[in-house]
Coordinates of C-alpha atoms and ligand atoms in Angstrom, one line a residue:
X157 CA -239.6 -8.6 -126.1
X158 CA -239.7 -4.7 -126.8
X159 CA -241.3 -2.7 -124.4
X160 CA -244.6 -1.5 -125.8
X161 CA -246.7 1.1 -124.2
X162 CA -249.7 2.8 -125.5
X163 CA -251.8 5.9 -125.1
X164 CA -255.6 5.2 -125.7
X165 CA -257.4 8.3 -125.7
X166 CA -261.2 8.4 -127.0
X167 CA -261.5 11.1 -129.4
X168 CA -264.8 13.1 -127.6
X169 CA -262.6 16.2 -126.6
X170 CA -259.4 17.8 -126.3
X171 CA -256.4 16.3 -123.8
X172 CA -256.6 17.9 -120.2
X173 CA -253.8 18.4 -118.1
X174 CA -254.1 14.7 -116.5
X175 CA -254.2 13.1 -119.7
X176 CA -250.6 14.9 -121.2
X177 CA -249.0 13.5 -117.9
X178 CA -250.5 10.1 -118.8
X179 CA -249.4 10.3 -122.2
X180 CA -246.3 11.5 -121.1
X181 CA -245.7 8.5 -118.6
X182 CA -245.9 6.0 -121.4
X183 CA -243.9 8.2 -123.5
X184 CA -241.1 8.1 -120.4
X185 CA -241.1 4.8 -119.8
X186 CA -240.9 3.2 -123.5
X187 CA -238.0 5.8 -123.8
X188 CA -236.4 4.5 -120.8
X189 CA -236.5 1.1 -121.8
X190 CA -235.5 1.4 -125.4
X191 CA -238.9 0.4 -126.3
X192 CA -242.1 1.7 -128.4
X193 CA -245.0 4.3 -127.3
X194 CA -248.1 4.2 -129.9
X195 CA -250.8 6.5 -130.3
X196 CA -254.4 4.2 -129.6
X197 CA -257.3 6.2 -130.9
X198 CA -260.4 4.6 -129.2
X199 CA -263.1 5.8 -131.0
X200 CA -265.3 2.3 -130.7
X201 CA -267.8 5.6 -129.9
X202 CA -268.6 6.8 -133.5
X203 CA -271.5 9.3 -132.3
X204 CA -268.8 11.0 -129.8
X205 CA -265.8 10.4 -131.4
X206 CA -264.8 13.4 -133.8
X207 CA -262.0 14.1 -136.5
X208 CA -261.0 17.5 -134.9
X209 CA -260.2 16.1 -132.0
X210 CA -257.9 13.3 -133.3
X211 CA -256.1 15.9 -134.7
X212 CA -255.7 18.1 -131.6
X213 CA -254.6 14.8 -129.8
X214 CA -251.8 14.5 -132.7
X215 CA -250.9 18.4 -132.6
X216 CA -250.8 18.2 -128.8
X217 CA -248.4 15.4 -128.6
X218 CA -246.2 16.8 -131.2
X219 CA -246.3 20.2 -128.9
X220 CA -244.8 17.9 -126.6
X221 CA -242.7 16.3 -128.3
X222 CA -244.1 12.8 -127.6
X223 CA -243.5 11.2 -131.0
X224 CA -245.6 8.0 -131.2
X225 CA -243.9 5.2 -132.9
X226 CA -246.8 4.4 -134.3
X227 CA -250.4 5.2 -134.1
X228 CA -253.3 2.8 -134.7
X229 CA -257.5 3.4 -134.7
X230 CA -260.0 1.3 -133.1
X231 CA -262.9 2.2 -135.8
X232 CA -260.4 0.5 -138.3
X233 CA -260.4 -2.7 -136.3
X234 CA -264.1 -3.9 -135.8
X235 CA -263.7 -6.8 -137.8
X236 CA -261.0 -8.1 -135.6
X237 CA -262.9 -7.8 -132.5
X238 CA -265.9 -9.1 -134.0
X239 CA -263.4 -12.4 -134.7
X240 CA -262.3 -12.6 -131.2
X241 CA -265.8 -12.3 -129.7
X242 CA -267.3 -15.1 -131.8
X243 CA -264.2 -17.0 -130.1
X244 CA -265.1 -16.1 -126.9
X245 CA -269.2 -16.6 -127.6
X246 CA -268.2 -20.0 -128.6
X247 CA -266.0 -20.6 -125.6
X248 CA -269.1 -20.0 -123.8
X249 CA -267.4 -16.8 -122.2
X250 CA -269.6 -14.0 -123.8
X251 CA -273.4 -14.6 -123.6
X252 CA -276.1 -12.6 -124.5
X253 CA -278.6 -10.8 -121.9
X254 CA -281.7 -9.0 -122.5
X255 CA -282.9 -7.0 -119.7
X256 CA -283.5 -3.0 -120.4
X257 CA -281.3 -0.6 -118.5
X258 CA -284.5 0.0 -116.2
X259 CA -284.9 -3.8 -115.8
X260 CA -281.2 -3.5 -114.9
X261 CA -281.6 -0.4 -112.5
X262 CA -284.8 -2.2 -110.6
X263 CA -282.8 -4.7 -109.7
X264 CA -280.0 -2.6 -108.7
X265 CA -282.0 -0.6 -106.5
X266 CA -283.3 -3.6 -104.7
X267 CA -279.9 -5.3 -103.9
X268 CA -278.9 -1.5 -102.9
X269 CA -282.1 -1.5 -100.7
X270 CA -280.9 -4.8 -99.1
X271 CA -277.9 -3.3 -98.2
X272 CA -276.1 -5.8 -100.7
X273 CA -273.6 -5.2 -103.4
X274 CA -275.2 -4.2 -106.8
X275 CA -273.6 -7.2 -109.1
X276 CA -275.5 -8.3 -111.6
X277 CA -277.4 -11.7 -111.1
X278 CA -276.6 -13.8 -114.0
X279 CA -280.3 -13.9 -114.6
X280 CA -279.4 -13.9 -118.8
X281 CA -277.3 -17.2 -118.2
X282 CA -280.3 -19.5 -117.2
X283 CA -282.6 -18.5 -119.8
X284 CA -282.9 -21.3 -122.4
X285 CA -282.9 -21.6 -126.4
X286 CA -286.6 -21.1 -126.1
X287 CA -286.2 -18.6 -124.2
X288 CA -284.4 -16.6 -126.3
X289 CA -286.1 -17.6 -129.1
X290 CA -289.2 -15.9 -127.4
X291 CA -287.4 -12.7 -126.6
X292 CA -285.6 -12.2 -130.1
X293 CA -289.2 -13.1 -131.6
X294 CA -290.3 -10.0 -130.1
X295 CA -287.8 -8.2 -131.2
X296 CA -285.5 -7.7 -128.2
X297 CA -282.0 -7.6 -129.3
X298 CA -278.8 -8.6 -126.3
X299 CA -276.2 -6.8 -125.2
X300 CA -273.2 -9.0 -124.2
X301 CA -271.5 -9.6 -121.4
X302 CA -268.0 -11.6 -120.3
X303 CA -268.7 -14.1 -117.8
X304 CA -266.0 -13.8 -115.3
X305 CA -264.7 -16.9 -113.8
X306 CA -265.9 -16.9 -110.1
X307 CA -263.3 -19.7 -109.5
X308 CA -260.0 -17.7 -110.1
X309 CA -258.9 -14.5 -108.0
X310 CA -258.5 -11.5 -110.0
X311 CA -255.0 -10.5 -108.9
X312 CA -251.6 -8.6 -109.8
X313 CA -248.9 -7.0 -108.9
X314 CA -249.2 -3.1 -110.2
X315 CA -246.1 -1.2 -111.1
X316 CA -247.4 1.6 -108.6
X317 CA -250.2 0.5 -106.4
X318 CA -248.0 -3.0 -105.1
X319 CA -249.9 -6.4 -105.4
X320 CA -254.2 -5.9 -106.2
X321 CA -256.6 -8.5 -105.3
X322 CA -260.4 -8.2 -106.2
X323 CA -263.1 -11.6 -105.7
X324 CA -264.7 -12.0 -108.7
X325 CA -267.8 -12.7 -106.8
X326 CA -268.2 -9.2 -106.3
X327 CA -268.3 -7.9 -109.5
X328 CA -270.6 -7.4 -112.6
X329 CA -269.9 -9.5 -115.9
X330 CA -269.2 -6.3 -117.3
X331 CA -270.8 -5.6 -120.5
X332 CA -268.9 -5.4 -123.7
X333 CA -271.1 -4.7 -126.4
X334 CA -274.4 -3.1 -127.0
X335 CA -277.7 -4.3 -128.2
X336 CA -276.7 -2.1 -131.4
X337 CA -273.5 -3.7 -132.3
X338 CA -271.4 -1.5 -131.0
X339 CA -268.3 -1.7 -128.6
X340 CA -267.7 -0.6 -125.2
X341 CA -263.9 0.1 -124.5
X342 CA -263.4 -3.3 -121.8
X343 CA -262.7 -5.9 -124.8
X344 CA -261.2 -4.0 -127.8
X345 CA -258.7 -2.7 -125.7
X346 CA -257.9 -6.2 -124.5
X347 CA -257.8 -7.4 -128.1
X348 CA -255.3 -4.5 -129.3
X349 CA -252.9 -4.9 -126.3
X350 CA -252.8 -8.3 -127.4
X351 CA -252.6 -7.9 -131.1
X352 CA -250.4 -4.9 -130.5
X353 CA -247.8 -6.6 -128.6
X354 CA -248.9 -3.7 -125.1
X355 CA -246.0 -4.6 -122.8
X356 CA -247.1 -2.0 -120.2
X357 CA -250.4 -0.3 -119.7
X358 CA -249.9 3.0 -117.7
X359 CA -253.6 4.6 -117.1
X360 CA -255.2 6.6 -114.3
X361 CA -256.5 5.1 -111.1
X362 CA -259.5 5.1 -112.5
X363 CA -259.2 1.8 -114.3
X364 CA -258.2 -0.2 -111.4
X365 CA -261.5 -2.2 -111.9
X366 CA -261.0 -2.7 -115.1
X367 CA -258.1 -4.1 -115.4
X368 CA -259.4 -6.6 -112.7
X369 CA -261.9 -8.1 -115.1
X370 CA -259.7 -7.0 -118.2
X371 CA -256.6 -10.1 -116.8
X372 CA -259.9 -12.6 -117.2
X373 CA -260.3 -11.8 -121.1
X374 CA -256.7 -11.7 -121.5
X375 CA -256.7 -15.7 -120.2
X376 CA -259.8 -16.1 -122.2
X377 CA -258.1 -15.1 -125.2
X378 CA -254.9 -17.2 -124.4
X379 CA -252.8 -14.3 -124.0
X380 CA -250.3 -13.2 -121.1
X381 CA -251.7 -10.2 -119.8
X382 CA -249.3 -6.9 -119.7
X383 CA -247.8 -5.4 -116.6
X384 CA -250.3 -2.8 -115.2
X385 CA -249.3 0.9 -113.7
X386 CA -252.4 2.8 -112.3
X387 CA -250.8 6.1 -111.1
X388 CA -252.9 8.0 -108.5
X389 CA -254.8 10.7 -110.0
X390 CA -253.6 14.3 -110.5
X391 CA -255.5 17.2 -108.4
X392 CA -255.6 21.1 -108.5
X393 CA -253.5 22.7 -105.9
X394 CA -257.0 23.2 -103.7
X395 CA -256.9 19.5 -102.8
X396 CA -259.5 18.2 -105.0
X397 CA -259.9 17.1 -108.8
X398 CA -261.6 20.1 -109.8
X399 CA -263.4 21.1 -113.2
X400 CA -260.6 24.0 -114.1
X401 CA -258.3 21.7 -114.3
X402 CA -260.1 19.0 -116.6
X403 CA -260.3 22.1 -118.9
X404 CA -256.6 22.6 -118.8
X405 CA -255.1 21.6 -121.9
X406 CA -252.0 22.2 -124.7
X407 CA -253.9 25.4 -126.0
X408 CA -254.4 27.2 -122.4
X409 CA -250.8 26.4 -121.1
X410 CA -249.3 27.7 -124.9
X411 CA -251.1 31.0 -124.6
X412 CA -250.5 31.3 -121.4
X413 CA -246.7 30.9 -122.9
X414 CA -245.6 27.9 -121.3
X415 CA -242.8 26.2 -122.6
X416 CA -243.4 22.3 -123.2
X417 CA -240.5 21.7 -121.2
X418 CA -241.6 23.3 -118.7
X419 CA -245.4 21.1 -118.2
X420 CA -243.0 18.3 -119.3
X421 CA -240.5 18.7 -116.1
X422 CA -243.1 19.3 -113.8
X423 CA -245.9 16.7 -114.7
X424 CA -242.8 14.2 -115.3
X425 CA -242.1 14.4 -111.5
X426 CA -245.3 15.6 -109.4
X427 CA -246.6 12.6 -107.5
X428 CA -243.6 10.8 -107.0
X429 CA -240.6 11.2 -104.6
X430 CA -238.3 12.7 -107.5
X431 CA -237.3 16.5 -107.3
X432 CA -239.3 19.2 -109.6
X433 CA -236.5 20.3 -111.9
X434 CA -236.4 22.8 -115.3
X435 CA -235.0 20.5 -117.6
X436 CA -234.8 21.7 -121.3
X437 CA -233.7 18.5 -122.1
X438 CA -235.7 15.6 -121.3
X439 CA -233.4 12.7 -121.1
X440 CA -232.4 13.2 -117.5
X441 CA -235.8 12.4 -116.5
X442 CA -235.9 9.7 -118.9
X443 CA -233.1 8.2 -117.4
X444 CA -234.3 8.4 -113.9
X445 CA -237.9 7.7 -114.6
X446 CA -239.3 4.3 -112.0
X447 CA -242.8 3.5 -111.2
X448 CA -241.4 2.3 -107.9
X449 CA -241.1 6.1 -107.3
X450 CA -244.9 7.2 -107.6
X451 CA -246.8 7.8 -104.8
X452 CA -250.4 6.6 -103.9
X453 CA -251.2 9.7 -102.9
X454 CA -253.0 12.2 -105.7
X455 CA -250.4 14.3 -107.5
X456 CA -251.2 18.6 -106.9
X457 CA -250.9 20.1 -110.1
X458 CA -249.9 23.5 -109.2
X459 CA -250.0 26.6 -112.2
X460 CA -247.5 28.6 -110.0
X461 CA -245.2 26.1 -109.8
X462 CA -245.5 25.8 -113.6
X463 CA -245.3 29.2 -113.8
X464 CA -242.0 29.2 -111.8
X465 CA -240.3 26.5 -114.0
X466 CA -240.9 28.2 -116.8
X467 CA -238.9 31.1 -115.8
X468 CA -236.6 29.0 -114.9
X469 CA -236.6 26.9 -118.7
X470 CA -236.3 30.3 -120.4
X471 CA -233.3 30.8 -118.8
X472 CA -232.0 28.6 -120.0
X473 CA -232.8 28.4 -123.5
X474 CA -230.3 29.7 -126.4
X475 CA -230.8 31.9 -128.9
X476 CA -231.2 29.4 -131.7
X477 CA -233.5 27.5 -129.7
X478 CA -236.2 30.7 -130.0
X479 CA -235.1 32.8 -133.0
X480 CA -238.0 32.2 -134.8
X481 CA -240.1 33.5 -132.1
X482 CA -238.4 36.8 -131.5
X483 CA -239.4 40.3 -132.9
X484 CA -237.5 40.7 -136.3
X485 CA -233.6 42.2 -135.5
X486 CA -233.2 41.1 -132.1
X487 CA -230.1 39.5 -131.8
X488 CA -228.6 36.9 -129.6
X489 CA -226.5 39.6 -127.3
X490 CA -230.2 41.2 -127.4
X491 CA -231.5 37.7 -125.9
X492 CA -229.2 36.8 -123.8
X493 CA -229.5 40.1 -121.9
X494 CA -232.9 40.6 -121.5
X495 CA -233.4 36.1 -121.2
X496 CA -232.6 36.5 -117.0
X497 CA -235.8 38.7 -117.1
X498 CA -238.4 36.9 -119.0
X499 CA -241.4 34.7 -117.9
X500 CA -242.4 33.9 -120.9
X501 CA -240.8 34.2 -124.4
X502 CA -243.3 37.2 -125.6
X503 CA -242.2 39.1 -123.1
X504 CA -238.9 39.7 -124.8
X505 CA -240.5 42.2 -127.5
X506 CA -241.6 44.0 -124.7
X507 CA -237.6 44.6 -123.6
X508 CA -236.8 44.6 -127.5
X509 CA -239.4 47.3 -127.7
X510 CA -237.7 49.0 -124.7
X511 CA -234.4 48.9 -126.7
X512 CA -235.4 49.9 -130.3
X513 CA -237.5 52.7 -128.6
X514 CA -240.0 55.0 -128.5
X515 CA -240.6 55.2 -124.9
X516 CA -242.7 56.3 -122.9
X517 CA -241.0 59.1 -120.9
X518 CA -240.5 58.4 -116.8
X519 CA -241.7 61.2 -114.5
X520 CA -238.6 62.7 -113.2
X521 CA -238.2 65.4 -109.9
X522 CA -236.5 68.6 -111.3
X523 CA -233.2 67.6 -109.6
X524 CA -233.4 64.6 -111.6
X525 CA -233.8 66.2 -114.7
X526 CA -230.5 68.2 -113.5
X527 CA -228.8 64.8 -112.7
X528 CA -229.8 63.2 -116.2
X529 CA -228.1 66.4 -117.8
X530 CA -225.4 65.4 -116.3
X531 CA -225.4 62.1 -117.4
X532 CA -225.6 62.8 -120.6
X533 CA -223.1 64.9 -121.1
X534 CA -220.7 62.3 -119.4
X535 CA -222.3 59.8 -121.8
X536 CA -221.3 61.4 -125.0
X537 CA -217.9 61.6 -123.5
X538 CA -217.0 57.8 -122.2
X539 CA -215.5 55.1 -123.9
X540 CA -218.5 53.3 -125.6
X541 CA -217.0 49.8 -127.0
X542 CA -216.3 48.2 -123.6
X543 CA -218.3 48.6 -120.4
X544 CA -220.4 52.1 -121.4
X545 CA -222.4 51.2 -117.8
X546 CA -220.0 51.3 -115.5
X547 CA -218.1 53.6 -116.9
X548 CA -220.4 56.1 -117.2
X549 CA -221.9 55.0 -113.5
X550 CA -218.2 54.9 -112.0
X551 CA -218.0 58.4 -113.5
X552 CA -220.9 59.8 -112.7
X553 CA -220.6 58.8 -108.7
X554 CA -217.5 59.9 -108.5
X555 CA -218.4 63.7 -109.8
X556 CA -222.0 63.9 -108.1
X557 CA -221.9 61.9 -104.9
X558 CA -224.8 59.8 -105.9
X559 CA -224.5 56.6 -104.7
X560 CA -227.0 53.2 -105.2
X561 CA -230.7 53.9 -105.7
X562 CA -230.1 57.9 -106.4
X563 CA -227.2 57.4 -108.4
X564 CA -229.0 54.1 -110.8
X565 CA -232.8 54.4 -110.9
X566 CA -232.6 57.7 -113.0
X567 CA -231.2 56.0 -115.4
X568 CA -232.9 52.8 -115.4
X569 CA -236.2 55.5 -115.9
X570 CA -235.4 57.9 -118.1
X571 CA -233.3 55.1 -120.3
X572 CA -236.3 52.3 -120.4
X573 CA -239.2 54.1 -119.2
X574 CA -239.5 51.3 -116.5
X575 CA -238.1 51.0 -112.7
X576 CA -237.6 47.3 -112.8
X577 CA -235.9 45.5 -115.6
X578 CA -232.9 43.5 -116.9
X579 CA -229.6 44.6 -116.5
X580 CA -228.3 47.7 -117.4
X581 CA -225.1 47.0 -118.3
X582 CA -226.2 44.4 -120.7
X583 CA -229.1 46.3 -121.7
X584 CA -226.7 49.8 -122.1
X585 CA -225.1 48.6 -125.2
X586 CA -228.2 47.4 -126.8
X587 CA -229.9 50.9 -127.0
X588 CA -226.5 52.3 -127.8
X589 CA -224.6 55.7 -127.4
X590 CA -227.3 57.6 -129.9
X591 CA -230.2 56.6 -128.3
X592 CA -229.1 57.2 -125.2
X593 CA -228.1 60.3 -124.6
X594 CA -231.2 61.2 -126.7
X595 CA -233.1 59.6 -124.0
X596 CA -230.8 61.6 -121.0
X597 CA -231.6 64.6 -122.9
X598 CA -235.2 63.9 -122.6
Ligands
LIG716 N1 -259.9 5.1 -123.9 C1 -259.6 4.8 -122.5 C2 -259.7 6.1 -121.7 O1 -259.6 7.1 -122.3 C3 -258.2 4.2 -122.4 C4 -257.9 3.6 -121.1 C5 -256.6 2.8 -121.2 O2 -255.5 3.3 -121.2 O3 -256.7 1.6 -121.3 O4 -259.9 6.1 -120.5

């Protein structure tokens, strides 16, 4: 059996942050297991679901590089799920109910009152043929629900949360589709993990429930149901799920210029007992990824840590690998000197800038000024195709005296304008003997 995950996003807005590391997760673990991760588009919600953002779901992905092996569309499947529900209304596992959602909220608010659970009271399930016959005469049309089997304990063991147990007693017959026709998400997911061949279903927290009543329609449909990971739910760095970070998506991190290596090392390891590590490549955490490493505990999403990584990816990454992104002439000498001092990759036409010149002139003490003088004169007379920074330091400490700070940061200002920046000697041979002594001159 090949391992098949899925990620089943409705189309009503862009990914956030928690849904890339969901996405990523099944991504991961099909990968791991030499198995397949599809794309689910669950867009049973035609008013909500919208075009644009099935294709900022694709673009983000691809950003990623979480190629689906396939992707499939739940609007293109209605047929199929009206199929299976006839099954199930014929089984006598999907009736039909007529109260209105304030019918439905009375009676809520009285259990509530009572101090009781709010399930719903199966009051649709006595009503008889007449019955019916009455209410549809008047022109009530039912919703549906799934009648769960009281008799049988809703249990398994998750990938992440260890073995979950819920009494069927306590909960609703959840609804499944509305007066209208249309479909909630309970029971066409259920039919596509079936039809699909879903292995694994790796989803927030937030479906624990669901799933609970979800392993009754997989019996009911004669299916085994798949293995279940519900990974704890991913907070800001404040402790708390908070709006920011459900705005958080591909577009912010990218123009905030975040590698996807980067958000792919860190949301591949927050929340479980792994190390956050750069890694440009992603098969190492591939390799290493285990549910049986995920915490309970929420995961902290932390931008400075992201941030950090980053750095840290750039570091590492070759010329070829950002070429196309780098002002026109710079060349790989260029990037591997001024790579060490990058947080993102924009930044390097800012150094290239520094290089190719003009710059904006440092302010510089009159004995400075003397000192650069100096310095340019010993410039235009060292050896420039080796070491043209040390050479011209070594030289220039040896006739003036100036040692560490006194002896370097002229330089570094009058030859980039800046006080901080990559190394000189790797930078030195980038702006070259011309431009330099131009630059001592002042
Ligand atoms: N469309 C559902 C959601 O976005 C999918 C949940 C699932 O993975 O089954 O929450």
């Amino acid at each position: 059996m090949t391992v098949t995950t899925r990620f089943a996003p409705s189309p009503t807005g862009t990914l956030h942050v928690g849904n890339l590391r969901t996405a990523l997760h099944n991504w991961m673990f099909a990968k791991a297991n030499g198995g397949r991760f599809l794309l689910r588009i669950d867009d049973t919600d035609r008013a909500r679901s919208e075009e644009r953002h099935v294709e900022s779901i694709r673009a983000d992905l691809a950003w990623l590089g979480l190629v689906p092996d396939g992707e499939e569309r739940q609007s293109a499947r209605f047929d199929r799920y009206a199929a299976r529900f006839a099954d199930l209304v014929a089984a006598g596992r999907i009736y039909p109910a007529y109260e209105t959602a304030q019918e439905l909220e009375l009676k809520r608010k009285v259990l509530l009152g009572r101090g009781l659970p709010p399930v719903y009271d199966r009051a649709a399930l006595s009503l008889t043929d007449a019955d019916r016959a009455k209410l549809e005469a008047e022109g009530i049309r039912p919703h549906w629900r799934f009648r769960l089997d009281h008799g049988a304990p809703l249990e398994w063991d998750d990938l992440i949360r260890g073995h979950q147990r819920f009494d069927p007693k306590t909960m609703s017959d959840p609804v499944i589709r509305r007066a209208d026709g249309s479909w909630l998400y309970l029971f066409p997911s259920v039919v596509d993990d079936i039809d699909m061949g879903v292995t694994h279903v790796v989803r927030g927290e937030d479906h624990v429930s669901n799933t609970a009543t979800q392993l009754q329609m997989f019996a009911a449909l004669g299916a085994v149901p798949p293995a279940f990971a519900h990974e704890a739910l991913l907070t800001g760095s404040e402790g708390k799920l908070s709006k920011r970070l459900g705005s958080l998506g591909v577009d912010h991190f990218r123009d905030a210029g975040i590698e996807p290596q980067a958000l792919i090392s860190l949301l591949a390891r927050i929340g479980t007992s792994l190390s956050v590590e750069p890694h440009v490549d992603p098969a190492p955490l591939i390799a290493h990824f285990d549910f049986a490493r995920f915490g309970r505990a929420p995961a902290r999403f932390d931008e400075t840590e992201l941030a950090q990584l980053n750095a840290r990816i750039i570091h590492q990454l070759g010329f070829d690998a950002v070429a196309a992104r780098l002002p026109d002439g710079m060349t790989s000498g260029a990037w591997e000197a001024i790579r060490p001092n990058l947080a993102t990759i924009a930044e390097a036409a800012d150094w290239w800038q520094v290089v190719e010149g003009p710059i904006d002139p440092a302010e510089l003490s009159g004995e400075d000024r003397a000192y650069l003088a100096q310095a340019a004169a010993t410039a235009a007379a060292i050896d420039w195709s080796a070491d043209p920074w040390h050479a011209l330091t070594g030289a220039l400490k040896e006739a003036t005296g100036r040692k560490g700070k006194p002896l370097f940061l002229p330089l570094r200002l009058a030859l980039t304008g800046r006080p901080h920046g990559p190394d000189m000697a790797a930078l030195l041979p980038l702006i070259g003997r011309d431009r330099t002594l131009a630059r001592l001159r002042g």
